[in-house]
């Protein structure tokens, strides 16, 4: 999963592959979505059922804080860190709007990257490296960057496929 904030646009892309161990169990999963009246993007890596629980919790936080992404992210990270049930969830969330991008982890970490780029999941490091190069050395927009970077990750990582879903703000 890759998130890019670039030139006034925000895009999140993911592949569609879901694996259990070394076995592919689904090739066309949808791991990214728009939330809060299509003003916030969210994507996940990790256990799918856990991620859907986190999407639901995060969406409730967005509603509670009237779409304030930083506040909703902080509150979800606090809950994740302190709630016994949430602490057992095995997933990562990347959430973004036009001004902010956050990585929220199962250990309660909340990280806002300096460059507006986030890569998570098995292919995340490959996609992130490709996105950094494309941001620095091309004229591509955010949507094209996440698409091309995910194609590169799919070519390198056996746990990443090329069935890419992209959402853009």
GROMACS .gro file of C-alpha atoms in nm, residues 47-163:
model
  117
   47UNK     CA    1  -0.488  -0.903   0.848
   48UNK     CA    2  -0.798  -0.809   0.649
   49UNK     CA    3  -1.053  -0.870   0.925
   50UNK     CA    4  -0.843  -0.664   1.166
   51UNK     CA    5  -0.815  -0.385   0.912
   52UNK     CA    6  -1.192  -0.368   0.866
   53UNK     CA    7  -1.229  -0.331   1.242
   54UNK     CA    8  -0.978  -0.047   1.234
   55UNK     CA    9  -1.148   0.121   0.936
   56UNK     CA   10  -1.472   0.117   1.132
   57UNK     CA   11  -1.308   0.258   1.446
   58UNK     CA   12  -1.121   0.522   1.247
   59UNK     CA   13  -1.436   0.626   1.062
   60UNK     CA   14  -1.614   0.668   1.399
   61UNK     CA   15  -1.325   0.888   1.520
   62UNK     CA   16  -1.352   1.102   1.205
   63UNK     CA   17  -1.723   1.149   1.268
   64UNK     CA   18  -1.665   1.225   1.635
   65UNK     CA   19  -1.406   1.492   1.548
   66UNK     CA   20  -1.595   1.633   1.248
   67UNK     CA   21  -1.339   1.525   0.990
   68UNK     CA   22  -1.034   1.656   1.176
   69UNK     CA   23  -0.782   1.400   1.050
   70UNK     CA   24  -0.496   1.472   1.295
   71UNK     CA   25  -0.730   1.454   1.594
   72UNK     CA   26  -0.903   1.137   1.473
   73UNK     CA   27  -0.565   0.971   1.407
   74UNK     CA   28  -0.434   1.063   1.753
   75UNK     CA   29  -0.748   0.932   1.922
   76UNK     CA   30  -0.739   0.603   1.728
   77UNK     CA   31  -0.369   0.557   1.813
   78UNK     CA   32  -0.448   0.618   2.183
   79UNK     CA   33  -0.731   0.363   2.175
   80UNK     CA   34  -0.518   0.113   1.987
   81UNK     CA   35  -0.241   0.145   2.244
   82UNK     CA   36  -0.466   0.117   2.549
   83UNK     CA   37  -0.747  -0.120   2.446
   84UNK     CA   38  -0.674  -0.490   2.509
   85UNK     CA   39  -0.878  -0.608   2.210
   86UNK     CA   40  -0.736  -0.352   1.967
   87UNK     CA   41  -0.378  -0.427   2.076
   88UNK     CA   42  -0.419  -0.779   1.938
   89UNK     CA   43  -0.511  -0.658   1.590
   90UNK     CA   44  -0.246  -0.721   1.327
   91UNK     CA   45  -0.276  -0.441   1.074
   92UNK     CA   46  -0.138  -0.101   0.981
   93UNK     CA   47  -0.338   0.195   0.859
   94UNK     CA   48  -0.228   0.478   0.634
   95UNK     CA   49  -0.468   0.771   0.637
   96UNK     CA   50  -0.446   1.101   0.451
   97UNK     CA   51  -0.625   1.410   0.337
   98UNK     CA   52  -0.491   1.702   0.131
   99UNK     CA   53  -0.285   1.841   0.423
  100UNK     CA   54  -0.178   1.542   0.635
  101UNK     CA   55  -0.063   1.182   0.600
  102UNK     CA   56  -0.036   0.945   0.897
  103UNK     CA   57   0.081   0.592   0.958
  104UNK     CA   58  -0.102   0.433   1.252
  105UNK     CA   59   0.048   0.111   1.386
  106UNK     CA   60  -0.067  -0.166   1.616
  107UNK     CA   61   0.181  -0.056   1.880
  108UNK     CA   62   0.002   0.276   1.904
  109UNK     CA   63   0.257   0.465   1.697
  110UNK     CA   64   0.135   0.763   1.502
  111UNK     CA   65   0.382   0.890   1.243
  112UNK     CA   66   0.344   1.181   1.004
  113UNK     CA   67   0.619   1.150   0.741
  114UNK     CA   68   0.817   1.460   0.645
  115UNK     CA   69   0.769   1.402   0.272
  116UNK     CA   70   0.400   1.300   0.262
  117UNK     CA   71   0.488   0.948   0.143
  118UNK     CA   72   0.390   0.626   0.322
  119UNK     CA   73   0.454   0.267   0.216
  120UNK     CA   74   0.321  -0.023   0.423
  121UNK     CA   75   0.281  -0.395   0.378
  122UNK     CA   76   0.506  -0.646   0.206
  123UNK     CA   77   0.558  -0.435  -0.105
  124UNK     CA   78   0.556  -0.105   0.086
  125UNK     CA   79   0.933  -0.049   0.097
  126UNK     CA   80   0.964  -0.117  -0.278
  127UNK     CA   81   0.673   0.114  -0.362
  128UNK     CA   82   0.802   0.384  -0.127
  129UNK     CA   83   1.149   0.380  -0.283
  130UNK     CA   84   1.000   0.399  -0.631
  131UNK     CA   85   0.767   0.684  -0.528
  132UNK     CA   86   1.053   0.885  -0.381
  133UNK     CA   87   1.246   0.853  -0.707
  134UNK     CA   88   0.940   0.945  -0.915
  135UNK     CA   89   0.860   1.249  -0.701
  136UNK     CA   90   1.218   1.374  -0.730
  137UNK     CA   91   1.284   1.291  -1.095
  138UNK     CA   92   0.959   1.310  -1.290
  139UNK     CA   93   0.669   1.540  -1.369
  140UNK     CA   94   0.408   1.279  -1.280
  141UNK     CA   95   0.108   1.366  -1.064
  142UNK     CA   96   0.020   1.184  -0.741
  143UNK     CA   97  -0.210   0.931  -0.910
  144UNK     CA   98   0.049   0.837  -1.172
  145UNK     CA   99   0.320   0.811  -0.907
  146UNK     CA  100   0.126   0.567  -0.687
  147UNK     CA  101   0.024   0.363  -0.990
  148UNK     CA  102   0.375   0.333  -1.135
  149UNK     CA  103   0.537   0.277  -0.795
  150UNK     CA  104   0.292  -0.006  -0.716
  151UNK     CA  105   0.368  -0.167  -1.053
  152UNK     CA  106   0.737  -0.161  -0.960
  153UNK     CA  107   0.661  -0.313  -0.619
  154UNK     CA  108   0.452  -0.587  -0.785
  155UNK     CA  109   0.743  -0.673  -1.014
  156UNK     CA  110   0.978  -0.713  -0.716
  157UNK     CA  111   0.774  -0.847  -0.423
  158UNK     CA  112   0.619  -1.194  -0.438
  159UNK     CA  113   0.350  -1.087  -0.187
  160UNK     CA  114   0.234  -0.795  -0.406
  161UNK     CA  115   0.031  -0.832  -0.725
  162UNK     CA  116  -0.050  -0.592  -1.008
  163UNK     CA  117  -0.424  -0.564  -0.945
   0.00000   0.00000   0.00000
